[in-house]
Amino acid sequence: MYNNYMRLKPTMATNLYENIILVVVTSRIIPIALIIIFILVSINPSHTGSGGNRILTEPDKNVKSQISTNYAYSREPAPMGIADYGIGYNNVPYEYNTTSFMGIVNITYIHTYNSSINSTLPFGRYGMSVQLNTVMRFSSGEKTYVYWAQNVAVINTSDNEIAFIDNVWNMSSQDSVMKNSTISGNGSIYGNAYIASASEALPGNYKNLKTPFFIKFITNVTEVNGRPELIFMYNDGYGWVTYDSPEFKFVSGLTAKPVFTVNGYKLTPSDNYYDAELVLGGPGNGTKTVDEKSNIEMYLKYWNGHNYQMITNAFNYGSDTQEGICNVTDTYKFNNGFIYASVINSSSNNELKQIYNLKDVALVNISSNLKSGYISINGTMHQFFNCDANLTLAPGYYNITVYSSNRQFIKSEFYQLRSGEYLHIFAGAFYKIILNESGLPVGTKWYVNYTYSTSNISNSIIIMLKNGYYSLNISSANKDYRPENYTINIKVSGNNQTVNITFIPVLFNINIIEHGLGPGQKWTIIINGTKYETTEKSISLDEMNGTYEYKIPETNGFYSSNPTGIIRIIGNNVTINIYYHKGMVDELQEYLYLFVAGIIVAASIFIIFKKRKRR
């Protein structure tokens, strides 16, 4: 293993200032580890203006952004993909905050190459990176801190081997540094950055992916024990993995909660962009690479408090990282209404530009009183929380359907969306009806049928209903049980309700009739170990479908001709006849008694006769 320390100077703008760069790369000797710093490009144009704290606002059309997105890059090679600078139609700025960004990259195929890339960099000449870059800010005391978070996949495009790393940089001032006392996580401080590489043992890391494949990133910011914490996640087909959660341990008290910020009014204190970007570039150390063959879809979404929503204004390049790529065409396309940046290799149409804005797309707001649910856009499901959903869609025709959290149908309509349109859909006021079941064996499926049907194997079903009168039909997959009431009538009038449903066993009669005993004589039958006694002529029992073993013991010397047997109940009542008779031992004893008595009588007569004869 070895470490490679380098000092680098960005050279892409006349007013860039020098950054000290530290690169640490470990060899591919097992165990594998990869640590690499991605490079900031800092700019210092004049700028004015300020912004509010909002998710998304109607921009002030009289205000123009003083920020140029072309200070760092005006042509390829550049970090190409999709980015939100907080600048919309006609250069109008806006600002929003969020706690999470999601990047989705669908790769049909990719191959990059740059013969000048140092072979010590990860994956060498065939290496490239995919970066989700976001800017976090928070306040502690009277000071505001700004940090840049990078969630990165590095790919060897010769065999599609992939590795994940994250970086955190300090943008709080022109001369900000990162200290060991600043942050703690799975990584360490190197120079002016925190760097962590995902463990080789994690699912999906250091895997050779087969095309087509996807990479998903989520970067979250939250508060833990009064301190900001970043959360870096990825999913490349092996499920979601959280590989690092660095905490800003120097913070002793927050006066403004940590958020990611997109702001087109101003730059960061270090003169970088308040942007969010999902971009392609070289494998690290400010390297550039060449796209030789590609077909890639890139989606950039932010958490709006209800769902992940595609950004509403997009550029096809980022600016806060120095890694770049060339020979690509990056344009706006959509799939089933959802907008993405399409990246293909091409030597023409390589302009760095805004690829869409609010004038090109439609915004859809769906409001309800559902705590959570799903929206289907032409059959594609998307989850939402906290009553509302906000979507950025391409113009077109859509079947928009709303479902509750348990996929219960709520509302469905066809809509035509036009460019620049805002559509509000009211899904209605629905109330939660909780149906609690008792009496069924654990794991038994049961059903509630009304206008729409639903089922469950747990002991609760939740349905959402508008105000009105409803008849609920209850049933079970296990026909050995039935509801106490097959139909339940309820009235919904502006409140949630709880309804208890009781299932009872379906029983059939077993009628056991005795023959052969005298009146009032006690007799017994034992069924599956349970003893039943009576002096009546019959015993009547109610049992479920099934097989039952019986035994009939002797009673006062009388025996059953069928002392053991099987009773089978298959959806019908059953009658069993029991026939008693005297036991053979008792009959022999009776015959012996008569025989002895006969001998004694005969002997007595003989003796009397002899005595009389002597006289």
Short mmCIF file of C-alpha atoms in Angstrom, two decimals, residues 127-387:
data_model
loop_
_atom_site.label_atom_id
_atom_site.label_comp_id
_atom_site.label_asym_id
_atom_site.label_seq_id
_atom_site.Cartn_x
_atom_site.Cartn_y
_atom_site.Cartn_z
CA GLY A 127 -12.48 5.09 -14.56
CA MET A 128 -15.31 7.58 -14.21
CA SER A 129 -17.46 8.90 -11.39
CA VAL A 130 -21.16 9.54 -10.80
CA GLN A 131 -21.66 12.21 -8.13
CA LEU A 132 -24.66 13.44 -6.15
CA ASN A 133 -23.41 16.78 -4.80
CA THR A 134 -25.40 18.91 -2.35
CA VAL A 135 -24.82 21.95 -0.12
CA MET A 136 -25.79 21.78 3.56
CA ARG A 137 -26.09 24.69 5.96
CA PHE A 138 -26.98 25.15 9.63
CA SER A 139 -26.44 27.66 12.40
CA SER A 140 -24.94 27.25 15.85
CA GLY A 141 -24.99 30.28 18.07
CA GLU A 142 -24.73 33.34 15.84
CA LYS A 143 -22.67 31.63 13.14
CA THR A 144 -23.90 29.91 9.99
CA TYR A 145 -21.92 26.95 8.65
CA VAL A 146 -21.97 25.65 5.08
CA TYR A 147 -20.67 22.23 3.99
CA TRP A 148 -20.55 20.48 0.65
CA ALA A 149 -21.52 16.77 0.61
CA GLN A 150 -20.56 14.36 -2.16
CA ASN A 151 -22.17 10.93 -2.54
CA VAL A 152 -20.08 9.22 -5.22
CA ALA A 153 -19.88 6.02 -7.24
CA VAL A 154 -16.63 5.31 -9.11
CA ILE A 155 -16.98 2.92 -12.05
CA ASN A 156 -14.45 0.96 -14.06
CA THR A 157 -16.15 1.15 -17.44
CA SER A 158 -14.09 -1.73 -18.83
CA ASP A 159 -15.89 -4.25 -16.58
CA ASN A 160 -18.46 -2.11 -14.68
CA GLU A 161 -16.89 -2.67 -11.29
CA ILE A 162 -18.28 -0.09 -8.87
CA ALA A 163 -17.15 1.44 -5.55
CA PHE A 164 -18.78 4.06 -3.30
CA ILE A 165 -17.18 6.92 -1.39
CA ASP A 166 -18.28 10.19 0.21
CA ASN A 167 -16.55 13.53 0.81
CA VAL A 168 -17.52 16.51 2.98
CA TRP A 169 -15.94 19.93 2.42
CA ASN A 170 -16.13 23.12 4.47
CA MET A 171 -17.62 26.08 2.52
CA SER A 172 -18.25 28.26 5.57
CA SER A 173 -15.69 30.90 4.54
CA GLN A 174 -12.90 31.60 2.05
CA ASP A 175 -10.31 30.07 4.36
CA SER A 176 -12.37 27.35 6.07
CA VAL A 177 -10.66 24.14 7.08
CA MET A 178 -11.76 20.70 8.27
CA LYS A 179 -10.39 19.56 11.61
CA ASN A 180 -10.56 16.22 13.37
CA SER A 181 -12.76 17.95 15.93
CA THR A 182 -15.27 18.95 13.21
CA ILE A 183 -16.80 15.67 12.14
CA SER A 184 -16.80 11.97 12.99
CA GLY A 185 -17.98 9.03 10.91
CA ASN A 186 -16.54 6.05 9.06
CA GLY A 187 -13.90 8.24 7.40
CA SER A 188 -11.11 10.60 8.37
CA ILE A 189 -9.91 14.15 7.73
CA TYR A 190 -7.44 14.53 4.87
CA GLY A 191 -6.30 18.06 4.18
CA ASN A 192 -9.43 20.18 3.95
CA ALA A 193 -11.94 17.38 3.48
CA TYR A 194 -13.58 14.51 5.28
CA ILE A 195 -13.33 11.32 3.21
CA ALA A 196 -14.89 7.88 3.71
CA SER A 197 -15.02 4.81 1.51
CA ALA A 198 -17.74 2.19 1.77
CA SER A 199 -16.64 -1.13 3.23
CA GLU A 200 -15.88 -3.82 0.69
CA ALA A 201 -18.13 -6.15 2.67
CA LEU A 202 -21.25 -4.03 2.04
CA PRO A 203 -23.85 -5.29 -0.47
CA GLY A 204 -23.34 -3.93 -3.97
CA ASN A 205 -19.88 -2.46 -3.30
CA TYR A 206 -16.97 -3.59 -5.46
CA LYS A 207 -19.35 -5.58 -7.64
CA ASN A 208 -19.17 -6.03 -11.40
CA LEU A 209 -22.60 -4.91 -12.60
CA LYS A 210 -24.17 -6.25 -15.77
CA THR A 211 -25.67 -3.77 -18.20
CA PRO A 212 -28.24 -2.44 -18.11
CA PHE A 213 -27.92 -1.43 -14.45
CA PHE A 214 -28.99 1.41 -12.20
CA ILE A 215 -27.39 3.41 -9.40
CA LYS A 216 -29.51 5.24 -6.85
CA PHE A 217 -28.20 7.71 -4.29
CA ILE A 218 -29.88 9.31 -1.30
CA THR A 219 -28.16 11.95 0.80
CA ASN A 220 -30.05 12.99 3.93
CA VAL A 221 -29.39 15.56 6.58
CA THR A 222 -30.92 15.26 10.04
CA GLU A 223 -30.41 16.24 13.66
CA VAL A 224 -29.14 13.71 16.20
CA ASN A 225 -28.67 14.70 19.83
CA GLY A 226 -28.75 18.35 18.85
CA ARG A 227 -26.05 17.95 16.19
CA PRO A 228 -26.25 17.85 12.38
CA GLU A 229 -25.71 14.46 10.76
CA LEU A 230 -25.32 13.54 7.11
CA ILE A 231 -26.49 10.15 5.86
CA PHE A 232 -25.03 8.66 2.67
CA MET A 233 -26.93 5.83 0.98
CA TYR A 234 -26.75 3.90 -2.29
CA ASN A 235 -28.60 1.15 -4.11
CA ASP A 236 -27.20 -0.55 -7.22
CA GLY A 237 -29.53 -3.54 -7.27
CA TYR A 238 -28.49 -5.09 -3.95
CA GLY A 239 -30.90 -3.01 -1.86
CA TRP A 240 -30.50 0.27 -0.02
CA VAL A 241 -27.26 0.54 1.94
CA THR A 242 -26.30 3.27 4.42
CA TYR A 243 -22.51 3.36 4.28
CA ASP A 244 -21.66 6.48 6.27
CA SER A 245 -23.38 8.81 8.77
CA PRO A 246 -20.88 11.51 9.76
CA GLU A 247 -21.88 13.77 12.66
CA PHE A 248 -20.71 17.34 13.20
CA LYS A 249 -19.45 16.78 16.69
CA PHE A 250 -18.27 20.35 17.35
CA VAL A 251 -21.85 21.68 17.44
CA SER A 252 -23.10 22.30 20.96
CA GLY A 253 -26.45 23.87 20.15
CA LEU A 254 -28.33 24.46 16.90
CA THR A 255 -30.01 27.79 16.31
CA ALA A 256 -31.07 26.85 12.76
CA LYS A 257 -31.74 23.24 11.78
CA PRO A 258 -29.54 21.57 9.15
CA VAL A 259 -30.92 21.62 5.60
CA PHE A 260 -29.74 21.30 2.04
CA THR A 261 -30.09 24.58 0.20
CA VAL A 262 -30.55 25.49 -3.44
CA ASN A 263 -30.26 29.25 -3.88
CA GLY A 264 -30.06 31.23 -7.09
CA TYR A 265 -29.76 34.57 -5.29
CA LYS A 266 -26.26 34.20 -3.92
CA LEU A 267 -23.13 32.08 -3.58
CA THR A 268 -21.80 30.26 -0.54
CA PRO A 269 -19.35 32.07 1.78
CA SER A 270 -16.54 30.25 -0.08
CA ASP A 271 -17.93 31.59 -3.40
CA ASN A 272 -19.30 28.28 -4.62
CA TYR A 273 -22.80 27.58 -5.88
CA TYR A 274 -25.74 26.70 -3.62
CA ASP A 275 -26.77 24.01 -6.08
CA ALA A 276 -27.67 20.32 -6.23
CA GLU A 277 -26.15 18.27 -9.00
CA LEU A 278 -26.12 14.70 -10.26
CA VAL A 279 -23.20 14.59 -12.65
CA LEU A 280 -20.67 12.44 -14.50
CA GLY A 281 -16.92 13.09 -14.42
CA GLY A 282 -13.47 11.59 -14.19
CA PRO A 283 -12.54 9.12 -11.46
CA GLY A 284 -11.12 11.78 -9.10
CA ASN A 285 -8.35 14.30 -8.51
CA GLY A 286 -9.98 16.76 -10.90
CA THR A 287 -9.56 14.41 -13.85
CA LYS A 288 -11.55 14.58 -17.06
CA THR A 289 -12.58 11.62 -19.14
CA VAL A 290 -14.01 11.01 -22.62
CA ASP A 291 -17.38 9.39 -23.25
CA GLU A 292 -16.75 6.78 -25.96
CA LYS A 293 -20.13 5.05 -25.73
CA SER A 294 -23.10 5.77 -23.49
CA ASN A 295 -26.85 5.73 -23.05
CA ILE A 296 -27.79 7.08 -19.62
CA GLU A 297 -30.89 8.50 -17.91
CA MET A 298 -30.33 10.80 -14.92
CA TYR A 299 -33.09 11.85 -12.49
CA LEU A 300 -32.54 14.42 -9.71
CA LYS A 301 -35.25 14.62 -7.04
CA TYR A 302 -35.67 16.50 -3.77
CA TRP A 303 -37.83 15.66 -0.76
CA ASN A 304 -40.66 18.20 -0.59
CA GLY A 305 -42.08 17.01 2.74
CA HIS A 306 -44.48 14.57 1.07
CA ASN A 307 -42.64 12.77 -1.72
CA TYR A 308 -39.50 12.88 -3.86
CA GLN A 309 -40.15 15.37 -6.66
CA MET A 310 -38.17 15.99 -9.84
CA ILE A 311 -36.46 19.38 -9.81
CA THR A 312 -38.53 22.03 -11.59
CA ASN A 313 -35.66 23.76 -13.42
CA ALA A 314 -32.59 21.94 -14.70
CA PHE A 315 -29.21 22.62 -16.25
CA ASN A 316 -27.24 19.86 -17.97
CA TYR A 317 -24.03 20.48 -16.03
CA GLY A 318 -22.79 21.14 -12.51
CA SER A 319 -20.08 23.50 -11.27
CA ASP A 320 -18.93 22.67 -7.75
CA THR A 321 -16.73 19.73 -8.73
CA GLN A 322 -13.69 19.72 -11.01
CA GLU A 323 -14.13 16.22 -12.39
CA GLY A 324 -15.57 16.40 -15.91
CA ILE A 325 -16.46 14.52 -19.05
CA CYS A 326 -16.57 15.41 -22.74
CA ASN A 327 -18.02 14.08 -25.98
CA VAL A 328 -21.56 13.93 -24.57
CA THR A 329 -24.92 15.32 -25.58
CA ASP A 330 -27.13 16.06 -22.57
CA THR A 331 -30.79 16.82 -23.28
CA TYR A 332 -34.20 16.82 -21.63
CA LYS A 333 -36.46 13.80 -22.13
CA PHE A 334 -39.24 12.11 -20.22
CA ASN A 335 -40.45 8.60 -19.45
CA ASN A 336 -44.12 8.12 -18.58
CA GLY A 337 -44.25 11.79 -17.71
CA PHE A 338 -41.20 11.84 -15.45
CA ILE A 339 -38.41 14.08 -16.63
CA TYR A 340 -34.75 13.15 -16.89
CA ALA A 341 -31.48 14.20 -18.46
CA SER A 342 -30.54 11.94 -21.35
CA VAL A 343 -26.78 11.53 -21.79
CA ILE A 344 -25.37 9.91 -24.94
CA ASN A 345 -21.92 10.06 -26.50
CA SER A 346 -21.79 12.58 -29.30
CA SER A 347 -19.33 15.13 -30.65
CA SER A 348 -22.12 17.55 -31.62
CA ASN A 349 -24.75 19.49 -29.68
CA ASN A 350 -22.47 19.73 -26.62
CA GLU A 351 -23.77 23.07 -25.35
CA LEU A 352 -23.84 23.68 -21.60
CA LYS A 353 -27.30 25.10 -20.91
CA GLN A 354 -30.58 25.00 -19.08
CA ILE A 355 -32.45 22.03 -20.53
CA TYR A 356 -35.88 22.77 -19.03
CA ASN A 357 -37.67 25.13 -16.65
CA LEU A 358 -41.11 25.77 -15.20
CA LYS A 359 -42.38 26.95 -18.58
CA ASP A 360 -41.63 23.55 -20.10
CA VAL A 361 -43.18 21.32 -17.44
CA ALA A 362 -46.41 20.94 -15.46
CA LEU A 363 -46.77 20.91 -11.68
CA VAL A 364 -49.39 18.68 -10.08
CA ASN A 365 -50.51 18.99 -6.46
CA ILE A 366 -52.72 16.27 -5.00
CA SER A 367 -54.31 17.02 -1.63
CA SER A 368 -56.20 14.70 0.66
CA ASN A 369 -56.49 13.88 4.34
CA LEU A 370 -54.52 10.65 3.91
CA LYS A 371 -51.56 10.31 6.27
CA SER A 372 -49.87 8.29 3.54
CA GLY A 373 -50.79 6.77 0.21
CA TYR A 374 -49.83 6.13 -3.39
CA ILE A 375 -50.24 7.95 -6.67
CA SER A 376 -50.32 6.03 -9.92
CA ILE A 377 -49.20 7.98 -12.99
CA ASN A 378 -50.24 5.94 -16.01
CA GLY A 379 -49.72 2.80 -13.90
CA THR A 380 -46.43 3.76 -12.24
CA MET A 381 -46.80 3.94 -8.45
CA HIS A 382 -45.26 6.65 -6.24
CA GLN A 383 -45.61 6.91 -2.47
CA PHE A 384 -46.50 10.09 -0.57
CA PHE A 385 -46.92 11.14 3.07
CA ASN A 386 -48.66 13.84 5.12
CA CYS A 387 -51.79 14.29 3.00
#
